[in-house]
Amino acid sequence: MLDNLGDSLRAAGDLDAARRAWREALVIFDELRHPDADRPRAKLAAPAAARGGALPAPR
């Protein structure tokens, strides 16, 4: 799952790649109208993600 890949990339320190994976996950979830779309949406909206800082650990 791209959402989980994004989490792994973030943990590895590659925030740019993590954000790409979360954006792709969000597109797919939104197209499917899947309730899990809120997970990558929240990660992308996090203030730290917008400025390239550390994000909180995934839940």
Coordinates of N, CA, C and O in Angstrom, one line a residue:
M1 N 0.8 -1.2 0.0 CA 0.0 0.0 0.0 C 0.9 1.2 0.0 O 1.9 1.3 0.7
L2 N 0.5 2.2 -0.8 CA 1.4 3.4 -1.0 C 1.4 4.2 0.3 O 2.4 4.9 0.6
D3 N 0.3 4.2 1.1 CA 0.3 4.9 2.3 C 1.4 4.4 3.3 O 2.2 5.1 3.9
N4 N 1.5 3.1 3.3 CA 2.6 2.5 4.2 C 3.9 2.7 3.6 O 4.9 2.9 4.4
L5 N 4.1 2.7 2.3 CA 5.4 2.9 1.7 C 5.8 4.4 2.1 O 7.0 4.6 2.4
G6 N 4.9 5.3 2.0 CA 5.2 6.7 2.4 C 5.7 6.7 3.9 O 6.7 7.4 4.2
D7 N 5.1 5.9 4.8 CA 5.5 5.9 6.1 C 7.0 5.4 6.2 O 7.8 5.9 7.0
S8 N 7.2 4.3 5.5 CA 8.6 3.7 5.5 C 9.6 4.7 5.0 O 10.7 4.8 5.5
L9 N 9.3 5.4 3.9 CA 10.2 6.4 3.3 C 10.5 7.5 4.3 O 11.6 8.0 4.4
R10 N 9.4 7.9 5.0 CA 9.6 9.0 6.0 C 10.5 8.5 7.1 O 11.4 9.2 7.5
A11 N 10.3 7.3 7.5 CA 11.2 6.7 8.6 C 12.6 6.6 8.1 O 13.5 6.8 9.0
A12 N 12.8 6.4 6.8 CA 14.2 6.3 6.3 C 14.8 7.7 6.0 O 15.9 7.8 5.6
G13 N 14.0 8.8 6.3 CA 14.5 10.1 6.1 C 14.2 10.7 4.7 O 14.8 11.8 4.5
D14 N 13.5 10.1 3.9 CA 13.2 10.6 2.5 C 11.8 11.2 2.5 O 10.9 10.6 1.9
L15 N 11.7 12.4 3.0 CA 10.4 13.0 3.1 C 9.8 13.3 1.7 O 8.6 13.2 1.5
D16 N 10.6 13.7 0.8 CA 10.1 14.0 -0.6 C 9.5 12.8 -1.2 O 8.3 12.9 -1.8
A17 N 10.1 11.7 -1.1 CA 9.6 10.4 -1.7 C 8.3 10.0 -0.9 O 7.4 9.5 -1.5
A18 N 8.3 10.2 0.4 CA 7.2 9.9 1.2 C 6.0 10.7 0.8 O 4.9 10.1 0.6
R19 N 6.2 12.0 0.6 CA 5.1 12.8 0.1 C 4.5 12.4 -1.2 O 3.3 12.4 -1.5
R20 N 5.4 12.0 -2.1 CA 5.0 11.5 -3.4 C 4.1 10.2 -3.3 O 3.0 10.1 -3.9
A21 N 4.5 9.3 -2.4 CA 3.8 8.1 -2.2 C 2.4 8.4 -1.6 O 1.4 7.8 -2.0
W22 N 2.4 9.3 -0.6 CA 1.1 9.7 0.0 C 0.2 10.3 -1.0 O -1.0 10.1 -0.9
R23 N 0.8 11.2 -1.8 CA -0.1 11.8 -2.9 C -0.7 10.8 -3.8 O -1.9 10.9 -4.1
E24 N 0.1 9.8 -4.2 CA -0.4 8.8 -5.1 C -1.5 8.0 -4.4 O -2.5 7.6 -5.0
A25 N -1.2 7.6 -3.1 CA -2.2 6.9 -2.3 C -3.5 7.7 -2.2 O -4.6 7.1 -2.4
L26 N -3.4 9.0 -2.0 CA -4.6 9.8 -1.8 C -5.4 9.9 -3.1 O -6.6 9.8 -3.1
V27 N -4.7 10.0 -4.3 CA -5.4 10.0 -5.5 C -6.3 8.7 -5.7 O -7.4 8.7 -6.1
I28 N -5.6 7.6 -5.4 CA -6.3 6.3 -5.6 C -7.4 6.1 -4.6 O -8.6 5.7 -5.0
F29 N -7.2 6.4 -3.3 CA -8.3 6.4 -2.3 C -9.4 7.3 -2.7 O -10.6 6.9 -2.6
D30 N -9.1 8.5 -3.2 CA -10.2 9.4 -3.5 C -11.0 8.9 -4.7 O -12.2 9.0 -4.8
E31 N -10.3 8.3 -5.7 CA -11.0 7.8 -6.9 C -11.9 6.6 -6.5 O -13.0 6.5 -7.1
L32 N -11.5 5.9 -5.5 CA -12.3 4.7 -5.0 C -13.3 5.2 -3.9 O -14.1 4.3 -3.5
R33 N -13.2 6.4 -3.5 CA -14.1 6.9 -2.4 C -13.9 6.1 -1.2 O -14.8 5.7 -0.5
H34 N -12.6 5.7 -0.9 CA -12.3 4.8 0.2 C -12.1 5.6 1.5 O -11.6 6.7 1.4
P35 N -12.6 5.1 2.6 CA -12.6 5.9 3.8 C -11.1 6.1 4.3 O -10.9 7.0 5.1
D36 N -10.2 5.3 3.9 CA -8.8 5.5 4.3 C -8.1 6.6 3.7 O -6.9 6.9 4.0
A37 N -8.8 7.4 2.8 CA -8.2 8.6 2.2 C -7.8 9.6 3.2 O -6.9 10.4 3.0
D38 N -8.4 9.6 4.4 CA -8.0 10.6 5.4 C -6.6 10.4 5.9 O -6.0 11.3 6.4
R39 N -6.1 9.1 5.9 CA -4.8 8.9 6.4 C -3.7 9.7 5.6 O -3.0 10.5 6.2
P40 N -3.5 9.4 4.3 CA -2.5 10.2 3.6 C -2.8 11.7 3.6 O -1.9 12.5 3.6
R41 N -4.1 12.0 3.5 CA -4.5 13.4 3.5 C -4.0 14.1 4.8 O -3.5 15.2 4.7
A42 N -4.2 13.5 5.9 CA -3.7 14.1 7.2 C -2.2 14.2 7.2 O -1.6 15.2 7.7
K43 N -1.5 13.2 6.7 CA 0.0 13.3 6.6 C 0.5 14.4 5.7 O 1.4 15.1 6.1
L44 N -0.2 14.6 4.6 CA 0.2 15.6 3.7 C -0.1 17.0 4.2 O 0.5 18.0 3.9
A45 N -1.2 17.1 5.1 CA -1.6 18.4 5.6 C -0.8 18.8 6.9 O -0.9 19.9 7.3
A46 N -0.1 17.8 7.4 CA 0.7 18.1 8.7 C 1.6 19.3 8.4 O 2.3 19.3 7.4
P47 N 1.7 20.2 9.4 CA 2.5 21.4 9.2 C 4.0 21.0 8.9 O 4.7 21.6 8.1
A48 N 4.5 20.0 9.6 CA 5.9 19.6 9.4 C 6.1 19.1 8.0 O 7.2 19.3 7.4
A49 N 5.1 18.4 7.4 CA 5.3 17.9 6.0 C 5.4 19.1 5.1 O 6.1 19.0 4.1
A50 N 4.6 20.1 5.3 CA 4.6 21.3 4.4 C 6.0 22.0 4.4 O 6.4 22.5 3.4
R51 N 6.7 22.0 5.5 CA 7.9 22.7 5.6 C 9.1 21.8 5.5 O 10.3 22.2 5.6
G52 N 8.9 20.5 5.4 CA 10.0 19.5 5.3 C 10.6 19.0 6.6 O 11.6 18.5 6.6
G53 N 9.9 19.3 7.7 CA 10.4 18.8 9.0 C 9.9 17.4 9.3 O 9.3 16.7 8.5
A54 N 10.2 17.0 10.5 CA 9.8 15.7 10.9 C 8.3 15.6 11.2 O 7.7 16.5 11.7
L55 N 7.8 14.5 10.9 CA 6.3 14.2 11.1 C 6.2 13.3 12.3 O 7.1 12.5 12.6
P56 N 5.0 13.3 12.9 CA 4.8 12.4 14.0 C 4.8 11.0 13.5 O 4.5 10.7 12.3
A57 N 5.1 10.0 14.4 CA 5.1 8.6 14.0 C 3.7 8.2 13.5 O 2.7 8.7 14.0
P58 N 3.7 7.3 12.5 CA 2.3 6.8 12.0 C 1.6 6.1 13.1 O 2.2 5.4 14.0
R59 N 0.3 6.1 13.0 CA -0.6 5.4 13.9 C -0.9 4.0 13.4 O -0.9 3.6 12.4

